[in-house]
XYZ file of C-alpha atoms in Angstrom:
367
model
C 177.633 55.132 -13.986
C 178.246 54.936 -10.240
C 179.242 58.648 -10.034
C 175.603 59.607 -10.561
C 173.490 60.243 -7.463
C 170.620 62.366 -6.181
C 170.819 63.674 -2.626
C 168.115 65.040 -0.335
C 168.194 66.166 3.285
C 168.203 62.552 4.506
C 168.704 60.309 1.493
C 170.938 59.441 -1.403
C 169.532 57.788 -4.528
C 172.306 55.869 -6.246
C 172.545 53.403 -9.132
C 173.144 49.713 -8.598
C 176.548 48.249 -9.229
C 176.696 44.814 -10.827
C 178.047 43.348 -7.592
C 175.270 44.929 -5.524
C 172.575 43.756 -7.923
C 173.899 40.196 -7.814
C 173.793 40.222 -4.015
C 170.216 41.548 -4.102
C 169.068 38.856 -6.530
C 170.700 36.186 -4.366
C 169.432 37.728 -1.135
C 173.008 37.556 0.141
C 173.491 40.021 3.002
C 177.160 39.270 3.703
C 179.170 42.461 3.567
C 176.094 44.504 2.717
C 174.829 47.592 4.555
C 171.114 46.837 4.218
C 168.069 47.576 6.311
C 166.600 44.478 7.962
C 163.685 44.213 5.537
C 165.730 44.810 2.393
C 165.612 43.418 -0.225
C 161.914 42.802 -0.794
C 160.810 40.521 -3.618
C 160.177 43.602 -5.757
C 163.749 44.758 -5.149
C 165.050 41.412 -6.368
C 162.941 41.683 -9.525
C 164.318 45.178 -10.157
C 167.898 43.978 -9.630
C 167.341 41.276 -12.262
C 166.120 43.952 -14.671
C 169.220 46.031 -13.935
C 171.513 43.112 -14.702
C 169.875 42.761 -18.106
C 170.281 46.416 -19.090
C 172.859 47.371 -21.735
C 175.883 49.304 -20.504
C 176.116 53.039 -21.047
C 172.505 54.026 -20.477
C 171.396 57.167 -18.673
C 171.507 56.285 -14.936
C 168.573 58.609 -14.279
C 166.345 56.061 -15.996
C 167.919 52.951 -14.484
C 166.894 51.437 -11.130
C 168.199 53.323 -8.090
C 168.714 52.274 -4.497
C 167.429 54.505 -1.687
C 170.079 54.876 1.004
C 170.293 56.836 4.242
C 172.666 59.725 3.723
C 173.924 59.480 7.303
C 174.995 55.826 7.172
C 174.763 54.576 3.600
C 172.271 51.899 4.692
C 170.064 50.706 1.818
C 166.383 51.003 2.745
C 164.585 50.605 -0.586
C 164.480 51.231 -4.296
C 163.015 53.684 -6.785
C 163.229 54.337 -10.489
C 161.654 54.886 -13.866
C 160.711 52.018 -16.135
C 163.143 53.194 -18.810
C 163.728 56.516 -20.582
C 160.803 58.720 -21.695
C 158.851 57.777 -24.793
C 158.289 60.078 -27.748
C 155.787 62.137 -25.714
C 158.191 62.570 -22.794
C 156.238 60.154 -20.593
C 157.787 57.763 -18.071
C 156.411 55.192 -15.657
C 157.815 54.875 -12.158
C 157.886 52.608 -9.129
C 159.286 52.692 -5.620
C 159.283 50.887 -2.297
C 161.009 50.916 1.087
C 161.634 48.227 3.674
C 158.672 47.672 6.032
C 160.532 48.794 9.146
C 161.159 52.290 7.724
C 157.699 52.895 6.315
C 155.837 55.886 7.670
C 158.904 58.105 8.024
C 158.477 60.083 4.814
C 161.418 58.458 3.020
C 159.431 57.315 -0.025
C 157.886 60.757 -0.517
C 161.255 62.464 -0.112
C 162.881 60.132 -2.648
C 160.029 60.429 -5.136
C 160.001 64.222 -5.035
C 163.754 64.351 -5.600
C 163.627 61.911 -8.511
C 160.779 63.785 -10.197
C 162.479 67.143 -9.696
C 165.639 65.843 -11.367
C 163.745 64.231 -14.240
C 161.614 67.297 -14.939
C 164.564 69.701 -14.745
C 167.259 67.769 -16.620
C 165.906 64.519 -17.993
C 163.544 65.638 -20.733
C 160.548 64.179 -18.895
C 157.210 65.873 -19.492
C 154.885 63.478 -17.669
C 155.246 60.765 -15.026
C 152.785 57.923 -14.457
C 152.331 55.529 -11.530
C 149.732 53.129 -10.223
C 148.937 51.478 -6.908
C 146.501 48.959 -5.481
C 143.137 50.180 -4.203
C 143.992 49.042 -0.694
C 147.483 50.525 -0.540
C 146.559 53.794 1.171
C 150.138 54.521 2.174
C 151.372 54.373 -1.407
C 148.450 56.505 -2.572
C 149.352 59.154 -0.043
C 153.016 59.080 -1.080
C 151.994 59.770 -4.665
C 149.627 62.553 -3.647
C 152.176 64.191 -1.354
C 154.651 64.138 -4.245
C 152.103 66.012 -6.365
C 150.648 63.237 -8.506
C 146.917 63.285 -9.199
C 144.643 60.278 -9.583
C 143.444 60.287 -13.191
C 141.626 56.951 -13.479
C 140.939 53.606 -11.799
C 140.195 50.064 -12.857
C 139.115 46.974 -10.917
C 142.390 46.684 -8.998
C 144.502 49.818 -9.495
C 144.362 53.576 -9.131
C 146.346 55.398 -11.823
C 148.219 58.642 -11.116
C 149.978 61.257 -13.240
C 152.010 64.416 -12.875
C 153.115 66.793 -15.618
C 156.292 68.828 -15.609
C 155.885 72.330 -14.133
C 154.479 74.769 -16.655
C 152.820 78.153 -16.745
C 149.897 76.651 -18.634
C 147.008 76.990 -16.174
C 144.857 74.672 -18.219
C 147.037 71.582 -18.140
C 145.186 68.369 -17.395
C 147.348 67.080 -14.583
C 147.482 70.089 -12.290
C 147.570 68.537 -8.805
C 144.425 69.010 -6.770
C 145.173 71.219 -3.764
C 144.366 69.746 -0.399
C 143.318 71.338 2.866
C 145.434 70.108 5.767
C 144.609 70.728 9.409
C 148.151 70.803 10.821
C 147.830 71.456 14.526
C 149.243 70.616 17.955
C 146.934 68.765 20.322
C 146.960 67.218 23.760
C 146.348 63.534 24.331
C 142.772 64.379 25.289
C 142.080 66.351 22.118
C 142.550 70.019 23.054
C 144.502 72.536 20.985
C 144.672 75.137 23.761
C 143.808 75.546 27.417
C 140.515 76.887 28.765
C 141.626 80.518 28.400
C 142.240 80.068 24.661
C 145.648 81.732 24.895
C 148.755 80.759 22.976
C 149.561 77.204 24.170
C 153.159 77.315 22.939
C 155.499 77.016 25.880
C 152.645 76.576 28.350
C 150.558 73.586 27.277
C 153.028 72.466 24.603
C 156.765 72.385 25.280
C 159.037 73.447 22.448
C 161.816 70.855 22.616
C 164.961 70.762 20.441
C 163.845 67.588 18.637
C 160.472 69.167 17.883
C 162.096 72.280 16.416
C 164.477 70.170 14.342
C 161.662 68.007 12.966
C 159.456 70.949 12.024
C 162.389 72.788 10.456
C 163.295 69.744 8.364
C 159.805 68.733 7.262
C 157.453 71.703 7.704
C 159.681 74.810 7.512
C 156.898 76.912 6.006
C 154.819 76.461 9.185
C 157.360 78.303 11.316
C 156.301 81.920 11.980
C 158.270 84.569 10.159
C 160.073 85.915 13.258
C 161.149 82.386 14.214
C 162.385 81.676 10.685
C 164.413 84.872 10.737
C 165.900 84.179 14.157
C 166.830 80.610 13.196
C 168.109 81.502 9.735
C 165.500 79.296 8.047
C 165.065 80.183 4.390
C 163.565 76.978 2.962
C 160.178 77.718 1.454
C 158.942 74.191 2.071
C 157.207 71.818 -0.286
C 153.784 71.343 1.297
C 152.000 74.675 1.775
C 151.877 78.079 0.135
C 148.650 79.277 1.781
C 147.622 79.542 5.439
C 144.129 79.995 6.876
C 143.265 81.015 10.414
C 140.366 82.325 12.423
C 140.032 85.632 14.245
C 141.081 84.320 17.662
C 144.094 82.505 16.300
C 145.172 85.641 14.456
C 144.756 87.690 17.627
C 147.499 85.657 19.319
C 149.970 87.124 16.834
C 148.532 90.634 17.133
C 148.908 90.503 20.894
C 152.591 89.738 20.340
C 152.921 92.690 17.958
C 153.029 90.529 14.828
C 150.556 91.571 12.124
C 151.567 88.835 9.673
C 153.078 85.744 11.284
C 153.503 84.052 7.899
C 154.791 86.632 5.415
C 156.193 83.806 3.264
C 152.682 82.378 2.681
C 149.403 83.682 1.287
C 147.628 84.562 4.507
C 143.835 84.506 4.956
C 142.059 85.462 8.188
C 138.359 84.660 8.543
C 136.498 87.214 10.623
C 133.181 89.046 10.642
C 134.395 91.606 13.182
C 137.770 92.584 11.749
C 136.812 95.204 9.192
C 140.293 96.034 7.893
C 143.495 94.022 7.717
C 146.212 95.239 10.116
C 148.748 94.145 7.513
C 148.469 94.738 3.747
C 149.667 91.196 3.021
C 146.877 89.632 5.087
C 143.535 89.073 3.397
C 140.528 89.311 5.723
C 137.549 87.211 4.617
C 134.116 87.922 6.064
C 132.275 85.496 3.803
C 131.724 81.751 3.803
C 134.952 79.844 4.617
C 133.755 76.796 2.653
C 133.248 78.811 -0.528
C 136.667 80.427 -0.121
C 138.415 77.099 0.384
C 136.733 75.587 -2.640
C 137.905 78.530 -4.728
C 141.445 78.080 -3.421
C 141.390 74.346 -4.153
C 140.449 75.100 -7.754
C 143.536 77.293 -8.187
C 147.055 76.134 -8.908
C 149.457 75.990 -6.020
C 150.737 73.928 -3.136
C 148.673 72.691 -0.229
C 146.486 74.832 2.012
C 147.296 74.850 5.722
C 144.519 75.304 8.251
C 146.296 76.577 11.359
C 143.128 76.969 13.463
C 141.273 77.749 15.515
C 138.574 75.346 16.524
C 135.632 77.391 15.206
C 137.157 77.697 11.736
C 138.085 74.000 11.785
C 134.489 73.200 12.624
C 133.228 75.371 9.768
C 135.618 73.636 7.349
C 135.093 70.170 8.800
C 133.784 68.660 5.553
C 136.519 70.273 3.455
C 139.512 68.878 5.369
C 141.442 66.356 3.273
C 144.275 65.638 5.678
C 145.032 65.835 9.383
C 148.579 66.266 10.659
C 148.235 66.037 14.416
C 151.200 66.938 16.590
C 150.112 64.935 19.603
C 151.857 66.141 22.739
C 152.242 63.809 25.745
C 150.098 65.980 28.035
C 146.462 66.263 29.105
C 144.591 69.388 30.225
C 141.132 68.049 31.037
C 139.325 70.955 29.393
C 140.035 73.673 26.872
C 139.641 74.445 23.178
C 138.872 71.236 21.227
C 140.118 70.288 17.781
C 136.712 71.167 16.324
C 134.067 73.528 17.684
C 130.803 75.011 16.497
C 129.540 71.900 14.716
C 126.007 70.718 15.273
C 124.992 67.093 14.926
C 127.076 64.005 14.290
C 129.021 63.709 11.048
C 131.369 60.723 11.066
C 134.455 61.058 8.887
C 136.886 58.213 8.272
C 140.632 58.784 7.937
C 143.544 56.454 7.184
C 146.903 56.731 8.943
C 149.479 57.393 6.207
C 152.552 58.559 8.113
C 153.800 58.726 11.683
C 156.901 59.905 13.497
C 157.428 59.751 17.251
C 160.117 62.064 18.609
C 162.315 61.230 21.616
C 160.480 63.936 23.570
C 157.256 61.964 23.114
C 155.557 64.213 20.557
C 153.930 62.100 17.828
C 153.402 63.507 14.342
C 150.416 61.556 12.980
C 149.269 62.068 9.395
C 145.804 60.954 8.338
C 144.236 61.143 4.876
C 140.492 61.234 4.438
C 139.208 57.995 2.966
């Protein structure tokens, strides 16, 4: 049973051993490679369940520990509540130690577990639930593709069906619009001249490149992907939206389609024809276009900018991923432009990573 494991870029999901489970139940850390906040009370409950399971079961449907691939340190747990029922449905749960929350580990583990179950485990549908107030857990489920299907007085209930070509399936995940953008500490995405801020306003440091390559590879421009040998298609986005001025930055560099690996939409009333056959120029209402895209199947939708388009789509943005750089410029192109009147929107912080260079990746979900 211990030969089974699931590996990701940063994690290994491995079954309990009897010895490990006994230590977890007892809370005995001696000789254990555990994160400071592990085990939680939930982990101890799961270990008790493991100790009561009959030998010889499929380890895919037994409790698993989440460990760091680099060190073997145990940081949490994940697993299904037994094998699938007659309809192919399973329930699932997960959790990580408090000190490692917000680093994307739970999402990474959940995606890997679901991928394995859907591809080899005979699972057709996965279910999960979370408290109304647990915004972090809700975002983990949503980022892993689960869709909220119902709620009661205390819990939100989520579901995800195995991939299928059936466009009418009930649990097709709702696509989200994410404004993923670099910004200064004082809220500007470019300097006063509106030119490309990369390398001028925003430094491109090795840790920044490594983080983007590991977690947002699809947001790297095509020429950069080719030069770096990046082939990963990414798990978040399959569509990119940008305004006329943002698109012009690429044209000025001789690049007619900076994202050939994504469906590429450019919103412009002045660009009459697309300089590249793979780029779709939209002269109509951005809101109507985004709503049509959200109704289609696919991964997330990335709003790259600029400020005018972000302002036009202000009410449609479901998520902000702000790459906050440790610089100020005093004036320039703001995150949002072209809006009239006040329209307060509330967001919840669901993930954060601060790089050694000082760049903070802050993820916010609309409440």
